[in-house]
JSON list of C-alpha atoms in Angstrom, two decimals:
[
{"chain": "P", "resi": 51, "resn": "UNK", "atom": "CA", "xyz": [131.23, 140.19, 157.53]},
{"chain": "P", "resi": 52, "resn": "UNK", "atom": "CA", "xyz": [129.63, 136.79, 157.72]},
{"chain": "P", "resi": 53, "resn": "UNK", "atom": "CA", "xyz": [131.02, 133.94, 155.65]},
{"chain": "P", "resi": 54, "resn": "UNK", "atom": "CA", "xyz": [130.82, 130.19, 155.33]},
{"chain": "P", "resi": 55, "resn": "UNK", "atom": "CA", "xyz": [133.42, 127.90, 153.81]},
{"chain": "P", "resi": 56, "resn": "UNK", "atom": "CA", "xyz": [132.84, 124.38, 152.59]},
{"chain": "P", "resi": 57, "resn": "UNK", "atom": "CA", "xyz": [136.37, 123.43, 151.54]},
{"chain": "P", "resi": 58, "resn": "UNK", "atom": "CA", "xyz": [135.43, 120.27, 149.64]},
{"chain": "P", "resi": 59, "resn": "UNK", "atom": "CA", "xyz": [133.47, 120.45, 146.41]},
{"chain": "P", "resi": 60, "resn": "UNK", "atom": "CA", "xyz": [132.91, 116.70, 146.55]},
{"chain": "P", "resi": 61, "resn": "UNK", "atom": "CA", "xyz": [133.23, 113.93, 149.11]},
{"chain": "P", "resi": 62, "resn": "UNK", "atom": "CA", "xyz": [133.25, 110.27, 148.14]},
{"chain": "P", "resi": 63, "resn": "UNK", "atom": "CA", "xyz": [132.61, 107.58, 150.71]},
{"chain": "P", "resi": 64, "resn": "UNK", "atom": "CA", "xyz": [131.82, 103.89, 150.57]},
{"chain": "P", "resi": 65, "resn": "UNK", "atom": "CA", "xyz": [128.43, 102.74, 151.76]},
{"chain": "P", "resi": 66, "resn": "UNK", "atom": "CA", "xyz": [128.55, 101.74, 155.42]},
{"chain": "P", "resi": 67, "resn": "UNK", "atom": "CA", "xyz": [131.55, 103.94, 156.18]},
{"chain": "P", "resi": 68, "resn": "UNK", "atom": "CA", "xyz": [131.33, 107.08, 158.33]},
{"chain": "P", "resi": 69, "resn": "UNK", "atom": "CA", "xyz": [131.07, 110.37, 156.47]},
{"chain": "P", "resi": 70, "resn": "UNK", "atom": "CA", "xyz": [132.09, 113.93, 157.29]},
{"chain": "P", "resi": 71, "resn": "UNK", "atom": "CA", "xyz": [131.21, 117.07, 155.36]},
{"chain": "P", "resi": 72, "resn": "UNK", "atom": "CA", "xyz": [133.19, 120.06, 156.54]},
{"chain": "P", "resi": 73, "resn": "UNK", "atom": "CA", "xyz": [132.00, 123.58, 157.28]},
{"chain": "P", "resi": 74, "resn": "UNK", "atom": "CA", "xyz": [133.75, 126.55, 158.85]},
{"chain": "P", "resi": 75, "resn": "UNK", "atom": "CA", "xyz": [132.24, 129.95, 159.45]},
{"chain": "P", "resi": 76, "resn": "UNK", "atom": "CA", "xyz": [132.98, 133.52, 160.35]},
{"chain": "P", "resi": 77, "resn": "UNK", "atom": "CA", "xyz": [130.39, 135.69, 162.06]},
{"chain": "P", "resi": 78, "resn": "UNK", "atom": "CA", "xyz": [130.23, 138.51, 164.55]},
{"chain": "P", "resi": 79, "resn": "UNK", "atom": "CA", "xyz": [128.31, 137.59, 167.64]},
{"chain": "P", "resi": 80, "resn": "UNK", "atom": "CA", "xyz": [127.05, 134.12, 168.36]},
{"chain": "P", "resi": 81, "resn": "UNK", "atom": "CA", "xyz": [126.34, 131.92, 165.36]},
{"chain": "P", "resi": 82, "resn": "UNK", "atom": "CA", "xyz": [123.18, 130.15, 164.40]},
{"chain": "P", "resi": 83, "resn": "UNK", "atom": "CA", "xyz": [124.28, 127.25, 162.18]},
{"chain": "P", "resi": 84, "resn": "UNK", "atom": "CA", "xyz": [122.27, 125.12, 159.77]},
{"chain": "P", "resi": 85, "resn": "UNK", "atom": "CA", "xyz": [122.70, 122.21, 157.40]},
{"chain": "P", "resi": 86, "resn": "UNK", "atom": "CA", "xyz": [120.45, 121.69, 154.38]},
{"chain": "P", "resi": 87, "resn": "UNK", "atom": "CA", "xyz": [120.41, 118.94, 151.78]},
{"chain": "P", "resi": 88, "resn": "UNK", "atom": "CA", "xyz": [119.38, 119.18, 148.15]},
{"chain": "P", "resi": 89, "resn": "UNK", "atom": "CA", "xyz": [118.46, 116.01, 146.31]},
{"chain": "P", "resi": 90, "resn": "UNK", "atom": "CA", "xyz": [118.46, 116.05, 142.49]},
{"chain": "P", "resi": 91, "resn": "UNK", "atom": "CA", "xyz": [115.62, 118.12, 141.03]},
{"chain": "P", "resi": 92, "resn": "UNK", "atom": "CA", "xyz": [114.27, 118.93, 144.48]},
{"chain": "P", "resi": 93, "resn": "UNK", "atom": "CA", "xyz": [114.35, 121.92, 146.77]},
{"chain": "P", "resi": 94, "resn": "UNK", "atom": "CA", "xyz": [116.55, 122.32, 149.81]},
{"chain": "P", "resi": 95, "resn": "UNK", "atom": "CA", "xyz": [115.50, 120.38, 152.89]},
{"chain": "P", "resi": 96, "resn": "UNK", "atom": "CA", "xyz": [116.42, 121.20, 156.46]},
{"chain": "P", "resi": 97, "resn": "UNK", "atom": "CA", "xyz": [118.64, 118.66, 158.22]},
{"chain": "P", "resi": 98, "resn": "UNK", "atom": "CA", "xyz": [119.62, 120.19, 161.54]},
{"chain": "P", "resi": 99, "resn": "UNK", "atom": "CA", "xyz": [120.56, 123.38, 163.34]},
{"chain": "P", "resi": 100, "resn": "UNK", "atom": "CA", "xyz": [122.64, 124.63, 166.23]},
{"chain": "P", "resi": 101, "resn": "UNK", "atom": "CA", "xyz": [121.31, 127.55, 168.21]},
{"chain": "P", "resi": 102, "resn": "UNK", "atom": "CA", "xyz": [122.62, 127.06, 171.74]},
{"chain": "P", "resi": 103, "resn": "UNK", "atom": "CA", "xyz": [123.27, 124.33, 174.27]},
{"chain": "P", "resi": 104, "resn": "UNK", "atom": "CA", "xyz": [124.77, 120.94, 173.56]},
{"chain": "P", "resi": 105, "resn": "UNK", "atom": "CA", "xyz": [127.50, 121.16, 170.95]},
{"chain": "P", "resi": 106, "resn": "UNK", "atom": "CA", "xyz": [126.40, 117.89, 169.34]},
{"chain": "P", "resi": 107, "resn": "UNK", "atom": "CA", "xyz": [123.22, 118.31, 167.37]},
{"chain": "P", "resi": 108, "resn": "UNK", "atom": "CA", "xyz": [121.22, 115.42, 165.96]},
{"chain": "P", "resi": 109, "resn": "UNK", "atom": "CA", "xyz": [118.99, 115.82, 162.94]},
{"chain": "P", "resi": 110, "resn": "UNK", "atom": "CA", "xyz": [117.08, 114.05, 160.23]},
{"chain": "P", "resi": 111, "resn": "UNK", "atom": "CA", "xyz": [118.09, 110.80, 158.50]},
{"chain": "P", "resi": 112, "resn": "UNK", "atom": "CA", "xyz": [120.69, 109.93, 161.17]},
{"chain": "P", "resi": 113, "resn": "UNK", "atom": "CA", "xyz": [122.85, 112.98, 160.57]},
{"chain": "P", "resi": 114, "resn": "UNK", "atom": "CA", "xyz": [124.54, 114.92, 163.32]},
{"chain": "P", "resi": 115, "resn": "UNK", "atom": "CA", "xyz": [126.84, 117.91, 163.54]},
{"chain": "P", "resi": 116, "resn": "UNK", "atom": "CA", "xyz": [129.26, 119.17, 166.13]},
{"chain": "P", "resi": 117, "resn": "UNK", "atom": "CA", "xyz": [129.64, 122.85, 166.91]},
{"chain": "P", "resi": 118, "resn": "UNK", "atom": "CA", "xyz": [133.24, 123.73, 167.74]},
{"chain": "P", "resi": 119, "resn": "UNK", "atom": "CA", "xyz": [133.54, 127.35, 168.81]},
{"chain": "P", "resi": 120, "resn": "UNK", "atom": "CA", "xyz": [137.33, 127.44, 169.04]},
{"chain": "P", "resi": 121, "resn": "UNK", "atom": "CA", "xyz": [137.72, 126.08, 165.52]},
{"chain": "P", "resi": 122, "resn": "UNK", "atom": "CA", "xyz": [134.64, 127.93, 164.22]},
{"chain": "P", "resi": 123, "resn": "UNK", "atom": "CA", "xyz": [133.46, 124.71, 162.63]},
{"chain": "P", "resi": 124, "resn": "UNK", "atom": "CA", "xyz": [130.20, 122.86, 162.24]},
{"chain": "P", "resi": 125, "resn": "UNK", "atom": "CA", "xyz": [131.02, 119.62, 160.46]},
{"chain": "P", "resi": 126, "resn": "UNK", "atom": "CA", "xyz": [128.22, 117.31, 159.37]},
{"chain": "P", "resi": 127, "resn": "UNK", "atom": "CA", "xyz": [128.63, 113.63, 160.21]},
{"chain": "P", "resi": 128, "resn": "UNK", "atom": "CA", "xyz": [126.91, 110.29, 159.89]},
{"chain": "P", "resi": 129, "resn": "UNK", "atom": "CA", "xyz": [128.22, 107.04, 161.37]},
{"chain": "P", "resi": 130, "resn": "UNK", "atom": "CA", "xyz": [127.21, 104.84, 158.42]},
{"chain": "P", "resi": 131, "resn": "UNK", "atom": "CA", "xyz": [126.59, 106.27, 154.96]},
{"chain": "P", "resi": 132, "resn": "UNK", "atom": "CA", "xyz": [123.82, 105.10, 152.65]},
{"chain": "P", "resi": 133, "resn": "UNK", "atom": "CA", "xyz": [123.74, 105.35, 148.86]},
{"chain": "P", "resi": 134, "resn": "UNK", "atom": "CA", "xyz": [120.54, 107.38, 149.29]},
{"chain": "P", "resi": 135, "resn": "UNK", "atom": "CA", "xyz": [122.54, 110.03, 151.18]},
{"chain": "P", "resi": 136, "resn": "UNK", "atom": "CA", "xyz": [124.12, 111.07, 147.88]},
{"chain": "P", "resi": 137, "resn": "UNK", "atom": "CA", "xyz": [123.13, 114.70, 147.41]},
{"chain": "P", "resi": 138, "resn": "UNK", "atom": "CA", "xyz": [124.34, 118.29, 147.63]},
{"chain": "P", "resi": 139, "resn": "UNK", "atom": "CA", "xyz": [124.83, 119.59, 151.17]},
{"chain": "P", "resi": 140, "resn": "UNK", "atom": "CA", "xyz": [124.82, 123.23, 152.21]},
{"chain": "P", "resi": 141, "resn": "UNK", "atom": "CA", "xyz": [126.00, 124.79, 155.44]},
{"chain": "P", "resi": 142, "resn": "UNK", "atom": "CA", "xyz": [124.51, 128.15, 156.47]},
{"chain": "P", "resi": 143, "resn": "UNK", "atom": "CA", "xyz": [125.13, 130.68, 159.22]},
{"chain": "P", "resi": 144, "resn": "UNK", "atom": "CA", "xyz": [123.28, 133.62, 160.69]},
{"chain": "P", "resi": 145, "resn": "UNK", "atom": "CA", "xyz": [124.48, 135.94, 163.39]},
{"chain": "P", "resi": 146, "resn": "UNK", "atom": "CA", "xyz": [122.50, 136.08, 166.61]},
{"chain": "P", "resi": 147, "resn": "UNK", "atom": "CA", "xyz": [122.67, 139.86, 166.43]},
{"chain": "P", "resi": 148, "resn": "UNK", "atom": "CA", "xyz": [121.64, 142.29, 163.76]},
{"chain": "P", "resi": 149, "resn": "UNK", "atom": "CA", "xyz": [120.78, 141.10, 160.30]},
{"chain": "P", "resi": 150, "resn": "UNK", "atom": "CA", "xyz": [118.40, 138.24, 159.59]},
{"chain": "P", "resi": 151, "resn": "UNK", "atom": "CA", "xyz": [120.43, 137.40, 156.52]},
{"chain": "P", "resi": 152, "resn": "UNK", "atom": "CA", "xyz": [121.53, 133.78, 156.15]},
{"chain": "P", "resi": 153, "resn": "UNK", "atom": "CA", "xyz": [124.85, 133.11, 154.46]},
{"chain": "P", "resi": 154, "resn": "UNK", "atom": "CA", "xyz": [125.21, 129.79, 152.64]},
{"chain": "P", "resi": 155, "resn": "UNK", "atom": "CA", "xyz": [128.32, 127.91, 151.65]},
{"chain": "P", "resi": 156, "resn": "UNK", "atom": "CA", "xyz": [129.00, 126.83, 148.10]},
{"chain": "P", "resi": 157, "resn": "UNK", "atom": "CA", "xyz": [127.84, 123.29, 148.79]},
{"chain": "P", "resi": 158, "resn": "UNK", "atom": "CA", "xyz": [129.53, 119.91, 148.96]},
{"chain": "P", "resi": 159, "resn": "UNK", "atom": "CA", "xyz": [128.43, 117.09, 146.74]},
{"chain": "P", "resi": 160, "resn": "UNK", "atom": "CA", "xyz": [128.39, 113.80, 148.64]},
{"chain": "P", "resi": 161, "resn": "UNK", "atom": "CA", "xyz": [128.67, 110.63, 146.64]},
{"chain": "P", "resi": 162, "resn": "UNK", "atom": "CA", "xyz": [128.15, 107.36, 148.48]},
{"chain": "P", "resi": 163, "resn": "UNK", "atom": "CA", "xyz": [129.46, 104.39, 146.54]},
{"chain": "P", "resi": 164, "resn": "UNK", "atom": "CA", "xyz": [127.83, 100.98, 146.78]},
{"chain": "K", "resi": 69, "resn": "UNK", "atom": "CA", "xyz": [99.28, 122.92, 154.68]},
{"chain": "K", "resi": 70, "resn": "UNK", "atom": "CA", "xyz": [101.12, 122.91, 151.37]},
{"chain": "K", "resi": 71, "resn": "UNK", "atom": "CA", "xyz": [104.76, 123.81, 151.11]},
{"chain": "K", "resi": 72, "resn": "UNK", "atom": "CA", "xyz": [106.35, 126.77, 149.38]},
{"chain": "K", "resi": 73, "resn": "UNK", "atom": "CA", "xyz": [105.46, 126.87, 145.72]},
{"chain": "K", "resi": 74, "resn": "UNK", "atom": "CA", "xyz": [107.18, 128.74, 142.89]},
{"chain": "K", "resi": 75, "resn": "UNK", "atom": "CA", "xyz": [106.20, 129.43, 139.33]},
{"chain": "K", "resi": 76, "resn": "UNK", "atom": "CA", "xyz": [107.15, 128.93, 136.64]},
{"chain": "K", "resi": 77, "resn": "UNK", "atom": "CA", "xyz": [109.40, 125.95, 137.25]},
{"chain": "K", "resi": 78, "resn": "UNK", "atom": "CA", "xyz": [111.39, 126.80, 134.14]},
{"chain": "K", "resi": 79, "resn": "UNK", "atom": "CA", "xyz": [111.69, 130.03, 132.21]},
{"chain": "K", "resi": 80, "resn": "UNK", "atom": "CA", "xyz": [113.63, 130.58, 129.01]},
{"chain": "K", "resi": 81, "resn": "UNK", "atom": "CA", "xyz": [113.87, 134.14, 127.82]},
{"chain": "K", "resi": 82, "resn": "UNK", "atom": "CA", "xyz": [115.83, 136.25, 125.40]},
{"chain": "K", "resi": 83, "resn": "UNK", "atom": "CA", "xyz": [118.44, 138.72, 126.52]},
{"chain": "K", "resi": 84, "resn": "UNK", "atom": "CA", "xyz": [116.88, 142.11, 127.19]},
{"chain": "K", "resi": 85, "resn": "UNK", "atom": "CA", "xyz": [113.42, 140.84, 128.07]},
{"chain": "K", "resi": 86, "resn": "UNK", "atom": "CA", "xyz": [111.81, 141.26, 131.50]},
{"chain": "K", "resi": 87, "resn": "UNK", "atom": "CA", "xyz": [110.80, 138.26, 133.62]},
{"chain": "K", "resi": 88, "resn": "UNK", "atom": "CA", "xyz": [108.62, 137.78, 136.70]},
{"chain": "K", "resi": 89, "resn": "UNK", "atom": "CA", "xyz": [109.10, 134.93, 139.12]},
{"chain": "K", "resi": 90, "resn": "UNK", "atom": "CA", "xyz": [106.45, 134.09, 141.68]},
{"chain": "K", "resi": 91, "resn": "UNK", "atom": "CA", "xyz": [106.63, 132.62, 145.16]},
{"chain": "K", "resi": 92, "resn": "UNK", "atom": "CA", "xyz": [103.75, 131.43, 147.33]},
{"chain": "K", "resi": 93, "resn": "UNK", "atom": "CA", "xyz": [105.00, 130.94, 150.89]},
{"chain": "K", "resi": 94, "resn": "UNK", "atom": "CA", "xyz": [103.56, 128.61, 153.47]},
{"chain": "K", "resi": 95, "resn": "UNK", "atom": "CA", "xyz": [100.37, 130.07, 154.87]},
{"chain": "K", "resi": 96, "resn": "UNK", "atom": "CA", "xyz": [101.02, 132.02, 158.04]},
{"chain": "K", "resi": 97, "resn": "UNK", "atom": "CA", "xyz": [104.75, 132.42, 157.47]},
{"chain": "K", "resi": 98, "resn": "UNK", "atom": "CA", "xyz": [105.69, 136.04, 158.01]},
{"chain": "K", "resi": 99, "resn": "UNK", "atom": "CA", "xyz": [109.20, 136.02, 156.58]},
{"chain": "K", "resi": 100, "resn": "UNK", "atom": "CA", "xyz": [110.09, 135.38, 152.96]},
{"chain": "K", "resi": 101, "resn": "UNK", "atom": "CA", "xyz": [113.53, 135.12, 151.35]},
{"chain": "K", "resi": 102, "resn": "UNK", "atom": "CA", "xyz": [114.76, 135.07, 147.77]},
{"chain": "K", "resi": 103, "resn": "UNK", "atom": "CA", "xyz": [118.06, 133.41, 146.83]},
{"chain": "K", "resi": 104, "resn": "UNK", "atom": "CA", "xyz": [119.92, 132.77, 143.61]},
{"chain": "K", "resi": 105, "resn": "UNK", "atom": "CA", "xyz": [121.72, 129.48, 143.07]},
{"chain": "K", "resi": 106, "resn": "UNK", "atom": "CA", "xyz": [124.36, 129.56, 140.38]},
{"chain": "K", "resi": 107, "resn": "UNK", "atom": "CA", "xyz": [126.48, 126.59, 139.43]},
{"chain": "K", "resi": 108, "resn": "UNK", "atom": "CA", "xyz": [129.41, 126.29, 141.80]},
{"chain": "K", "resi": 109, "resn": "UNK", "atom": "CA", "xyz": [128.48, 129.39, 143.76]},
{"chain": "K", "resi": 110, "resn": "UNK", "atom": "CA", "xyz": [126.09, 128.17, 146.41]},
{"chain": "K", "resi": 111, "resn": "UNK", "atom": "CA", "xyz": [123.09, 130.21, 147.44]},
{"chain": "K", "resi": 112, "resn": "UNK", "atom": "CA", "xyz": [123.32, 133.96, 147.08]},
{"chain": "K", "resi": 113, "resn": "UNK", "atom": "CA", "xyz": [121.00, 136.01, 149.28]},
{"chain": "K", "resi": 114, "resn": "UNK", "atom": "CA", "xyz": [118.93, 138.50, 147.31]},
{"chain": "K", "resi": 115, "resn": "UNK", "atom": "CA", "xyz": [116.19, 139.99, 149.50]},
{"chain": "K", "resi": 116, "resn": "UNK", "atom": "CA", "xyz": [114.00, 139.24, 152.47]},
{"chain": "K", "resi": 117, "resn": "UNK", "atom": "CA", "xyz": [110.62, 140.43, 153.69]},
{"chain": "K", "resi": 118, "resn": "UNK", "atom": "CA", "xyz": [109.38, 140.33, 157.28]},
{"chain": "K", "resi": 119, "resn": "UNK", "atom": "CA", "xyz": [105.77, 141.23, 157.90]},
{"chain": "K", "resi": 120, "resn": "UNK", "atom": "CA", "xyz": [105.10, 144.90, 157.21]},
{"chain": "K", "resi": 121, "resn": "UNK", "atom": "CA", "xyz": [108.69, 145.98, 157.77]},
{"chain": "K", "resi": 122, "resn": "UNK", "atom": "CA", "xyz": [110.79, 147.46, 155.00]},
{"chain": "K", "resi": 123, "resn": "UNK", "atom": "CA", "xyz": [112.49, 144.65, 153.07]},
{"chain": "K", "resi": 124, "resn": "UNK", "atom": "CA", "xyz": [116.23, 144.05, 153.26]},
{"chain": "K", "resi": 125, "resn": "UNK", "atom": "CA", "xyz": [117.29, 144.54, 149.64]},
{"chain": "K", "resi": 126, "resn": "UNK", "atom": "CA", "xyz": [121.00, 144.47, 150.30]},
{"chain": "K", "resi": 127, "resn": "UNK", "atom": "CA", "xyz": [121.60, 141.33, 148.24]},
{"chain": "K", "resi": 128, "resn": "UNK", "atom": "CA", "xyz": [120.03, 142.50, 144.99]},
{"chain": "K", "resi": 129, "resn": "UNK", "atom": "CA", "xyz": [122.88, 142.50, 142.45]},
{"chain": "K", "resi": 130, "resn": "UNK", "atom": "CA", "xyz": [121.72, 145.48, 140.39]},
{"chain": "K", "resi": 131, "resn": "UNK", "atom": "CA", "xyz": [118.86, 147.90, 139.94]},
{"chain": "K", "resi": 132, "resn": "UNK", "atom": "CA", "xyz": [117.45, 145.57, 137.28]},
{"chain": "K", "resi": 133, "resn": "UNK", "atom": "CA", "xyz": [116.29, 143.36, 140.12]},
{"chain": "K", "resi": 134, "resn": "UNK", "atom": "CA", "xyz": [113.28, 144.20, 142.25]},
{"chain": "K", "resi": 135, "resn": "UNK", "atom": "CA", "xyz": [110.81, 142.31, 144.40]},
{"chain": "K", "resi": 136, "resn": "UNK", "atom": "CA", "xyz": [107.54, 142.95, 146.10]},
{"chain": "K", "resi": 137, "resn": "UNK", "atom": "CA", "xyz": [105.34, 141.12, 148.50]},
{"chain": "K", "resi": 138, "resn": "UNK", "atom": "CA", "xyz": [101.65, 141.84, 148.32]},
{"chain": "K", "resi": 139, "resn": "UNK", "atom": "CA", "xyz": [99.42, 141.46, 151.34]},
{"chain": "K", "resi": 140, "resn": "UNK", "atom": "CA", "xyz": [102.18, 139.83, 153.32]},
{"chain": "K", "resi": 141, "resn": "UNK", "atom": "CA", "xyz": [101.88, 136.66, 151.28]},
{"chain": "K", "resi": 142, "resn": "UNK", "atom": "CA", "xyz": [102.75, 136.14, 147.61]},
{"chain": "K", "resi": 143, "resn": "UNK", "atom": "CA", "xyz": [106.02, 137.61, 146.38]},
{"chain": "K", "resi": 144, "resn": "UNK", "atom": "CA", "xyz": [107.18, 138.46, 142.88]},
{"chain": "K", "resi": 145, "resn": "UNK", "atom": "CA", "xyz": [110.82, 138.84, 141.84]},
{"chain": "K", "resi": 146, "resn": "UNK", "atom": "CA", "xyz": [111.21, 140.90, 138.69]},
{"chain": "K", "resi": 147, "resn": "UNK", "atom": "CA", "xyz": [114.32, 141.03, 136.56]},
{"chain": "K", "resi": 148, "resn": "UNK", "atom": "CA", "xyz": [114.34, 143.76, 133.92]},
{"chain": "K", "resi": 149, "resn": "UNK", "atom": "CA", "xyz": [116.43, 143.69, 130.75]},
{"chain": "K", "resi": 150, "resn": "UNK", "atom": "CA", "xyz": [117.73, 140.20, 131.51]},
{"chain": "K", "resi": 151, "resn": "UNK", "atom": "CA", "xyz": [121.36, 139.35, 130.85]},
{"chain": "K", "resi": 152, "resn": "UNK", "atom": "CA", "xyz": [122.97, 135.97, 130.29]},
{"chain": "K", "resi": 153, "resn": "UNK", "atom": "CA", "xyz": [124.65, 136.16, 133.71]},
{"chain": "K", "resi": 154, "resn": "UNK", "atom": "CA", "xyz": [121.17, 136.20, 135.27]},
{"chain": "K", "resi": 155, "resn": "UNK", "atom": "CA", "xyz": [120.78, 132.55, 134.29]},
{"chain": "K", "resi": 156, "resn": "UNK", "atom": "CA", "xyz": [120.44, 130.58, 137.52]},
{"chain": "K", "resi": 157, "resn": "UNK", "atom": "CA", "xyz": [117.95, 128.83, 139.76]},
{"chain": "K", "resi": 158, "resn": "UNK", "atom": "CA", "xyz": [115.97, 131.30, 141.86]},
{"chain": "K", "resi": 159, "resn": "UNK", "atom": "CA", "xyz": [114.85, 129.91, 145.20]},
{"chain": "K", "resi": 160, "resn": "UNK", "atom": "CA", "xyz": [112.27, 131.21, 147.60]},
{"chain": "K", "resi": 161, "resn": "UNK", "atom": "CA", "xyz": [112.04, 130.30, 151.28]},
{"chain": "K", "resi": 162, "resn": "UNK", "atom": "CA", "xyz": [109.67, 131.19, 154.07]},
{"chain": "K", "resi": 163, "resn": "UNK", "atom": "CA", "xyz": [109.81, 130.99, 157.85]},
{"chain": "K", "resi": 164, "resn": "UNK", "atom": "CA", "xyz": [107.21, 131.53, 160.50]},
{"chain": "K", "resi": 165, "resn": "UNK", "atom": "CA", "xyz": [109.21, 134.36, 162.03]},
{"chain": "K", "resi": 166, "resn": "UNK", "atom": "CA", "xyz": [112.71, 135.69, 161.81]},
{"chain": "K", "resi": 167, "resn": "UNK", "atom": "CA", "xyz": [114.12, 134.85, 165.19]},
{"chain": "K", "resi": 168, "resn": "UNK", "atom": "CA", "xyz": [116.97, 133.10, 163.44]},
{"chain": "K", "resi": 169, "resn": "UNK", "atom": "CA", "xyz": [116.11, 129.87, 165.15]},
{"chain": "K", "resi": 170, "resn": "UNK", "atom": "CA", "xyz": [113.38, 129.02, 162.72]},
{"chain": "K", "resi": 171, "resn": "UNK", "atom": "CA", "xyz": [113.82, 126.65, 159.85]},
{"chain": "K", "resi": 172, "resn": "UNK", "atom": "CA", "xyz": [113.60, 128.02, 156.33]},
{"chain": "K", "resi": 173, "resn": "UNK", "atom": "CA", "xyz": [111.29, 126.05, 154.06]},
{"chain": "K", "resi": 174, "resn": "UNK", "atom": "CA", "xyz": [112.38, 126.21, 150.46]},
{"chain": "K", "resi": 175, "resn": "UNK", "atom": "CA", "xyz": [110.39, 126.04, 147.28]},
{"chain": "K", "resi": 176, "resn": "UNK", "atom": "CA", "xyz": [111.50, 123.91, 144.31]},
{"chain": "K", "resi": 177, "resn": "UNK", "atom": "CA", "xyz": [112.93, 126.92, 142.52]},
{"chain": "K", "resi": 178, "resn": "UNK", "atom": "CA", "xyz": [112.58, 128.55, 139.12]},
{"chain": "K", "resi": 179, "resn": "UNK", "atom": "CA", "xyz": [115.30, 127.74, 136.60]},
{"chain": "K", "resi": 180, "resn": "UNK", "atom": "CA", "xyz": [115.90, 130.84, 134.50]},
{"chain": "K", "resi": 181, "resn": "UNK", "atom": "CA", "xyz": [117.79, 130.58, 131.23]},
{"chain": "K", "resi": 182, "resn": "UNK", "atom": "CA", "xyz": [118.64, 133.75, 129.37]},
{"chain": "K", "resi": 183, "resn": "UNK", "atom": "CA", "xyz": [119.63, 133.15, 125.77]}
]
């Protein structure tokens, strides 16, 4: 069965510091991995995805994520956090074979402190 | 064109009543997904539609939940005999096709409160 784990309910980081939001997954077959962000009172917005190729994926707003197959992880990173990055972040996975069902994590709330 | 739209944005209902939630996907998108977002529980897959294929209903939590998609466009999620545990934000998303590499575009959601 597919699953996604976001082990941290909340991450606090000072503005200007690097940030990491963790995600691990379990899926049969090759994974398609996604990060979405949800700002207050707004819908989910796509940030980036890993399908194949380079393990380091760059996305919107300066975010990037690294696919690590051996650790089954897809952590979201940004070199320098902004207060405006404060939001709820979701990791999602879909198997490359079979179902078109996407499995989402429980979300991690990122709070960037000025 | 316009993004995914959902209506109503908020719905308050009494326990036992039926509710209908509507989703208008992006024009031309063939795949449509419904999710439920409960506090502290992330997004729960409910159902997806792809073109004229039979929908994948495997995520519907009970037979009180049903959904249809008319003409390959607008979708309606119906919850019969609502219960308090149905209270959540219901999100709709569409993609151009379901290759798995395509981005899902989400609507703003419908917040359902069952009293």
